[in-house]
PDB file of C-alpha atoms in Angstrom:
ATOM      1  CA  MET A   1       0.000   0.000   0.000  1.00 42.00           C
ATOM      2  CA  ASP A   2       1.295   3.449  -0.951  1.00 53.00           C
ATOM      3  CA  THR A   3       1.340   5.630   2.155  1.00 62.00           C
ATOM      4  CA  ARG A   4       2.615   8.783   0.459  1.00 80.00           C
ATOM      5  CA  GLN A   5       0.311  11.750   0.493  1.00 91.00           C
ATOM      6  CA  LYS A   6      -0.694  13.041  -2.947  1.00 94.00           C
ATOM      7  CA  PRO A   7       0.108  16.694  -3.565  1.00 95.00           C
ATOM      8  CA  LEU A   8      -2.738  19.186  -3.711  1.00 96.00           C
ATOM      9  CA  LYS A   9      -2.951  21.263  -6.907  1.00 97.00           C
ATOM     10  CA  TRP A  10      -5.162  24.326  -7.205  1.00 98.00           C
ATOM     11  CA  VAL A  11      -6.753  24.866 -10.622  1.00 97.00           C
ATOM     12  CA  GLY A  12      -7.629  28.395 -11.692  1.00 96.00           C
ATOM     13  CA  CYS A  13      -8.407  30.700  -8.784  1.00 96.00           C
ATOM     14  CA  SER A  14      -9.724  27.897  -6.544  1.00 96.00           C
ATOM     15  CA  LYS A  15      -7.200  28.621  -3.768  1.00 97.00           C
ATOM     16  CA  LYS A  16      -8.014  32.334  -3.781  1.00 97.00           C
ATOM     17  CA  ASP A  17     -11.710  31.465  -3.718  1.00 96.00           C
ATOM     18  CA  LEU A  18     -11.193  29.078  -0.793  1.00 97.00           C
ATOM     19  CA  ASN A  19      -9.295  31.750   1.149  1.00 97.00           C
ATOM     20  CA  ALA A  20     -12.263  34.118   0.730  1.00 95.00           C
ATOM     21  CA  LEU A  21     -14.611  31.705   2.554  1.00 96.00           C
ATOM     22  CA  PRO A  22     -15.321  31.833   6.307  1.00 95.00           C
ATOM     23  CA  ALA A  23     -12.583  30.316   8.503  1.00 95.00           C
ATOM     24  CA  SER A  24     -14.750  27.439   9.751  1.00 95.00           C
ATOM     25  CA  VAL A  25     -15.639  26.473   6.172  1.00 96.00           C
ATOM     26  CA  ARG A  26     -11.984  26.661   5.081  1.00 96.00           C
ATOM     27  CA  GLN A  27     -11.007  24.412   7.964  1.00 97.00           C
ATOM     28  CA  PHE A  28     -13.714  21.864   7.127  1.00 97.00           C
ATOM     29  CA  PHE A  29     -12.757  21.792   3.437  1.00 97.00           C
ATOM     30  CA  GLY A  30      -9.086  21.491   4.342  1.00 96.00           C
ATOM     31  CA  TYR A  31      -9.848  18.491   6.516  1.00 96.00           C
ATOM     32  CA  ALA A  32     -11.841  16.823   3.710  1.00 97.00           C
ATOM     33  CA  LEU A  33      -9.045  17.525   1.202  1.00 97.00           C
ATOM     34  CA  ASP A  34      -6.512  15.993   3.590  1.00 96.00           C
ATOM     35  CA  PHE A  35      -8.552  12.773   3.478  1.00 96.00           C
ATOM     36  CA  ALA A  36      -8.399  12.853  -0.333  1.00 96.00           C
ATOM     37  CA  GLN A  37      -4.644  13.409  -0.323  1.00 96.00           C
ATOM     38  CA  ASN A  38      -4.285  10.290   1.799  1.00 95.00           C
ATOM     39  CA  GLY A  39      -6.397   8.169  -0.551  1.00 92.00           C
ATOM     40  CA  GLU A  40      -9.475   8.277   1.668  1.00 94.00           C
ATOM     41  CA  ARG A  41     -12.895   9.835   1.299  1.00 93.00           C
ATOM     42  CA  HIS A  42     -14.387  12.111   3.933  1.00 95.00           C
ATOM     43  CA  ASP A  43     -17.955  11.204   4.942  1.00 94.00           C
ATOM     44  CA  ALA A  44     -19.156  14.564   3.587  1.00 94.00           C
ATOM     45  CA  ALA A  45     -17.635  13.979   0.115  1.00 95.00           C
ATOM     46  CA  LYS A  46     -20.125  12.944  -2.532  1.00 94.00           C
ATOM     47  CA  ALA A  47     -19.736  12.280  -6.242  1.00 93.00           C
ATOM     48  CA  LEU A  48     -20.746  15.344  -8.251  1.00 92.00           C
ATOM     49  CA  LYS A  49     -23.478  14.379 -10.705  1.00 89.00           C
ATOM     50  CA  GLY A  50     -22.715  14.792 -14.368  1.00 86.00           C
ATOM     51  CA  PHE A  51     -19.101  13.626 -14.279  1.00 84.00           C
ATOM     52  CA  GLY A  52     -19.490   9.886 -14.738  1.00 77.00           C
ATOM     53  CA  GLY A  53     -18.698   8.371 -11.375  1.00 74.00           C
ATOM     54  CA  ALA A  54     -16.807   9.156  -8.219  1.00 69.00           C
ATOM     55  CA  GLY A  55     -13.764  10.820  -9.797  1.00 89.00           C
ATOM     56  CA  VAL A  56     -15.119  14.340  -9.214  1.00 95.00           C
ATOM     57  CA  LEU A  57     -16.222  14.947  -5.652  1.00 95.00           C
ATOM     58  CA  GLU A  58     -18.033  17.715  -3.864  1.00 95.00           C
ATOM     59  CA  VAL A  59     -18.001  18.680  -0.207  1.00 96.00           C
ATOM     60  CA  VAL A  60     -20.828  20.881   1.052  1.00 93.00           C
ATOM     61  CA  GLU A  61     -20.690  22.885   4.264  1.00 95.00           C
ATOM     62  CA  ASP A  62     -23.298  25.193   5.783  1.00 92.00           C
ATOM     63  CA  ASP A  63     -22.361  28.264   7.763  1.00 91.00           C
ATOM     64  CA  ALA A  64     -24.347  31.197   9.138  1.00 90.00           C
ATOM     65  CA  GLY A  65     -23.417  33.035   5.922  1.00 86.00           C
ATOM     66  CA  GLY A  66     -24.782  30.369   3.585  1.00 90.00           C
ATOM     67  CA  THR A  67     -23.904  27.104   1.870  1.00 91.00           C
ATOM     68  CA  TYR A  68     -20.429  26.542   0.467  1.00 94.00           C
ATOM     69  CA  ARG A  69     -18.994  23.931  -1.861  1.00 94.00           C
ATOM     70  CA  ALA A  70     -15.548  22.646  -2.706  1.00 97.00           C
ATOM     71  CA  VAL A  71     -15.150  20.489  -5.812  1.00 97.00           C
ATOM     72  CA  TYR A  72     -12.070  18.383  -6.467  1.00 97.00           C
ATOM     73  CA  THR A  73     -10.969  15.393  -8.478  1.00 97.00           C
ATOM     74  CA  VAL A  74      -9.095  12.262  -7.493  1.00 95.00           C
ATOM     75  CA  ARG A  75      -9.143  10.841 -11.038  1.00 93.00           C
ATOM     76  CA  PHE A  76      -5.421  11.287 -11.530  1.00 94.00           C
ATOM     77  CA  ARG A  77      -2.721   9.465  -9.586  1.00 91.00           C
ATOM     78  CA  GLU A  78      -0.367  12.465  -9.784  1.00 93.00           C
ATOM     79  CA  ALA A  79      -2.323  14.784  -7.460  1.00 95.00           C
ATOM     80  CA  VAL A  80      -5.630  15.834  -5.971  1.00 97.00           C
ATOM     81  CA  PHE A  81      -6.810  18.770  -8.080  1.00 98.00           C
ATOM     82  CA  VAL A  82      -9.084  21.351  -6.449  1.00 98.00           C
ATOM     83  CA  LEU A  83     -11.355  22.532  -9.236  1.00 97.00           C
ATOM     84  CA  HIS A  84     -13.618  25.102  -7.583  1.00 96.00           C
ATOM     85  CA  CYS A  85     -14.635  26.579  -4.223  1.00 96.00           C
ATOM     86  CA  PHE A  86     -17.716  28.762  -4.026  1.00 93.00           C
ATOM     87  CA  GLN A  87     -20.789  29.864  -2.156  1.00 91.00           C
ATOM     88  CA  LYS A  88     -23.972  28.405  -3.549  1.00 80.00           C
ATOM     89  CA  LYS A  89     -26.322  31.287  -4.186  1.00 74.00           C
ATOM     90  CA  SER A  90     -28.976  29.604  -6.305  1.00 62.00           C
ATOM     91  CA  LYS A  91     -32.443  29.752  -4.821  1.00 61.00           C
ATOM     92  CA  ARG A  92     -33.703  26.868  -6.993  1.00 61.00           C
ATOM     93  CA  GLY A  93     -33.193  23.644  -5.090  1.00 65.00           C
ATOM     94  CA  ILE A  94     -29.858  21.936  -4.503  1.00 67.00           C
ATOM     95  CA  GLU A  95     -28.717  21.770  -8.119  1.00 73.00           C
ATOM     96  CA  THR A  96     -25.356  23.346  -8.896  1.00 78.00           C
ATOM     97  CA  PRO A  97     -25.864  26.335 -11.242  1.00 80.00           C
ATOM     98  CA  LYS A  98     -24.941  25.764 -14.898  1.00 85.00           C
ATOM     99  CA  GLU A  99     -22.235  28.464 -14.862  1.00 87.00           C
ATOM    100  CA  GLU A 100     -20.514  26.716 -11.962  1.00 89.00           C
ATOM    101  CA  MET A 101     -20.781  23.313 -13.679  1.00 91.00           C
ATOM    102  CA  ASP A 102     -19.301  24.749 -16.889  1.00 93.00           C
ATOM    103  CA  MET A 103     -16.373  26.179 -14.925  1.00 94.00           C
ATOM    104  CA  ILE A 104     -15.814  22.830 -13.198  1.00 95.00           C
ATOM    105  CA  ARG A 105     -15.810  21.036 -16.583  1.00 94.00           C
ATOM    106  CA  ASP A 106     -13.275  23.502 -17.998  1.00 96.00           C
ATOM    107  CA  ARG A 107     -11.045  23.187 -14.953  1.00 96.00           C
ATOM    108  CA  LEU A 108     -11.258  19.397 -15.089  1.00 95.00           C
ATOM    109  CA  LYS A 109      -9.831  19.581 -18.627  1.00 95.00           C
ATOM    110  CA  THR A 110      -7.045  21.817 -17.304  1.00 96.00           C
ATOM    111  CA  ALA A 111      -6.362  19.329 -14.487  1.00 96.00           C
ATOM    112  CA  GLU A 112      -6.192  16.491 -16.999  1.00 95.00           C
ATOM    113  CA  ALA A 113      -3.576  18.334 -19.051  1.00 95.00           C
ATOM    114  CA  TRP A 114      -1.663  19.239 -15.894  1.00 95.00           C
ATOM    115  CA  ALA A 115      -1.698  15.606 -14.732  1.00 94.00           C
ATOM    116  CA  GLU A 116      -0.304  14.579 -18.116  1.00 94.00           C
ATOM    117  CA  GLU A 117       2.510  17.121 -17.743  1.00 93.00           C
ATOM    118  CA  LEU A 118       3.280  15.831 -14.243  1.00 91.00           C
ATOM    119  CA  ARG A 119       3.284  12.253 -15.567  1.00 90.00           C
ATOM    120  CA  ASN A 120       5.826  13.254 -18.181  1.00 89.00           C
ATOM    121  CA  GLY A 121       7.953  15.241 -15.716  1.00 82.00           C
ATOM    122  CA  ASN A 122       7.271  18.612 -17.322  1.00 66.00           C
ATOM    123  CA  ARG A 123       5.928  20.480 -14.295  1.00 57.00           C
TER     124      ARG A 123
END
Protein backbone atom coordinates (compact mmCIF):
# COMPACT_ATOMS: atom_id res chain seq x y z
CA MET A 1 0.00 0.00 0.00
CA ASP A 2 1.30 3.45 -0.95
CA THR A 3 1.34 5.63 2.16
CA ARG A 4 2.61 8.78 0.46
CA GLN A 5 0.31 11.75 0.49
CA LYS A 6 -0.69 13.04 -2.95
CA PRO A 7 0.11 16.69 -3.56
CA LEU A 8 -2.74 19.19 -3.71
CA LYS A 9 -2.95 21.26 -6.91
CA TRP A 10 -5.16 24.33 -7.21
CA VAL A 11 -6.75 24.87 -10.62
CA GLY A 12 -7.63 28.40 -11.69
CA CYS A 13 -8.41 30.70 -8.78
CA SER A 14 -9.72 27.90 -6.54
CA LYS A 15 -7.20 28.62 -3.77
CA LYS A 16 -8.01 32.33 -3.78
CA ASP A 17 -11.71 31.47 -3.72
CA LEU A 18 -11.19 29.08 -0.79
CA ASN A 19 -9.29 31.75 1.15
CA ALA A 20 -12.26 34.12 0.73
CA LEU A 21 -14.61 31.71 2.55
CA PRO A 22 -15.32 31.83 6.31
CA ALA A 23 -12.58 30.32 8.50
CA SER A 24 -14.75 27.44 9.75
CA VAL A 25 -15.64 26.47 6.17
CA ARG A 26 -11.98 26.66 5.08
CA GLN A 27 -11.01 24.41 7.96
CA PHE A 28 -13.71 21.86 7.13
CA PHE A 29 -12.76 21.79 3.44
CA GLY A 30 -9.09 21.49 4.34
CA TYR A 31 -9.85 18.49 6.52
CA ALA A 32 -11.84 16.82 3.71
CA LEU A 33 -9.05 17.53 1.20
CA ASP A 34 -6.51 15.99 3.59
CA PHE A 35 -8.55 12.77 3.48
CA ALA A 36 -8.40 12.85 -0.33
CA GLN A 37 -4.64 13.41 -0.32
CA ASN A 38 -4.28 10.29 1.80
CA GLY A 39 -6.40 8.17 -0.55
CA GLU A 40 -9.48 8.28 1.67
CA ARG A 41 -12.89 9.84 1.30
CA HIS A 42 -14.39 12.11 3.93
CA ASP A 43 -17.96 11.20 4.94
CA ALA A 44 -19.16 14.56 3.59
CA ALA A 45 -17.63 13.98 0.12
CA LYS A 46 -20.13 12.94 -2.53
CA ALA A 47 -19.74 12.28 -6.24
CA LEU A 48 -20.75 15.34 -8.25
CA LYS A 49 -23.48 14.38 -10.70
CA GLY A 50 -22.71 14.79 -14.37
CA PHE A 51 -19.10 13.63 -14.28
CA GLY A 52 -19.49 9.89 -14.74
CA GLY A 53 -18.70 8.37 -11.38
CA ALA A 54 -16.81 9.16 -8.22
CA GLY A 55 -13.76 10.82 -9.80
CA VAL A 56 -15.12 14.34 -9.21
CA LEU A 57 -16.22 14.95 -5.65
CA GLU A 58 -18.03 17.72 -3.86
CA VAL A 59 -18.00 18.68 -0.21
CA VAL A 60 -20.83 20.88 1.05
CA GLU A 61 -20.69 22.89 4.26
CA ASP A 62 -23.30 25.19 5.78
CA ASP A 63 -22.36 28.26 7.76
CA ALA A 64 -24.35 31.20 9.14
CA GLY A 65 -23.42 33.03 5.92
CA GLY A 66 -24.78 30.37 3.59
CA THR A 67 -23.90 27.10 1.87
CA TYR A 68 -20.43 26.54 0.47
CA ARG A 69 -18.99 23.93 -1.86
CA ALA A 70 -15.55 22.65 -2.71
CA VAL A 71 -15.15 20.49 -5.81
CA TYR A 72 -12.07 18.38 -6.47
CA THR A 73 -10.97 15.39 -8.48
CA VAL A 74 -9.10 12.26 -7.49
CA ARG A 75 -9.14 10.84 -11.04
CA PHE A 76 -5.42 11.29 -11.53
CA ARG A 77 -2.72 9.47 -9.59
CA GLU A 78 -0.37 12.46 -9.78
CA ALA A 79 -2.32 14.78 -7.46
CA VAL A 80 -5.63 15.83 -5.97
CA PHE A 81 -6.81 18.77 -8.08
CA VAL A 82 -9.08 21.35 -6.45
CA LEU A 83 -11.35 22.53 -9.24
CA HIS A 84 -13.62 25.10 -7.58
CA CYS A 85 -14.64 26.58 -4.22
CA PHE A 86 -17.72 28.76 -4.03
CA GLN A 87 -20.79 29.86 -2.16
CA LYS A 88 -23.97 28.40 -3.55
CA LYS A 89 -26.32 31.29 -4.19
CA SER A 90 -28.98 29.60 -6.31
CA LYS A 91 -32.44 29.75 -4.82
CA ARG A 92 -33.70 26.87 -6.99
CA GLY A 93 -33.19 23.64 -5.09
CA ILE A 94 -29.86 21.94 -4.50
CA GLU A 95 -28.72 21.77 -8.12
CA THR A 96 -25.36 23.35 -8.90
CA PRO A 97 -25.86 26.34 -11.24
CA LYS A 98 -24.94 25.76 -14.90
CA GLU A 99 -22.24 28.46 -14.86
CA GLU A 100 -20.51 26.72 -11.96
CA MET A 101 -20.78 23.31 -13.68
CA ASP A 102 -19.30 24.75 -16.89
CA MET A 103 -16.37 26.18 -14.93
CA ILE A 104 -15.81 22.83 -13.20
CA ARG A 105 -15.81 21.04 -16.58
CA ASP A 106 -13.27 23.50 -18.00
CA ARG A 107 -11.04 23.19 -14.95
CA LEU A 108 -11.26 19.40 -15.09
CA LYS A 109 -9.83 19.58 -18.63
CA THR A 110 -7.05 21.82 -17.30
CA ALA A 111 -6.36 19.33 -14.49
CA GLU A 112 -6.19 16.49 -17.00
CA ALA A 113 -3.58 18.33 -19.05
CA TRP A 114 -1.66 19.24 -15.89
CA ALA A 115 -1.70 15.61 -14.73
CA GLU A 116 -0.30 14.58 -18.12
CA GLU A 117 2.51 17.12 -17.74
CA LEU A 118 3.28 15.83 -14.24
CA ARG A 119 3.28 12.25 -15.57
CA ASN A 120 5.83 13.25 -18.18
CA GLY A 121 7.95 15.24 -15.72
CA ASN A 122 7.27 18.61 -17.32
CA ARG A 123 5.93 20.48 -14.30
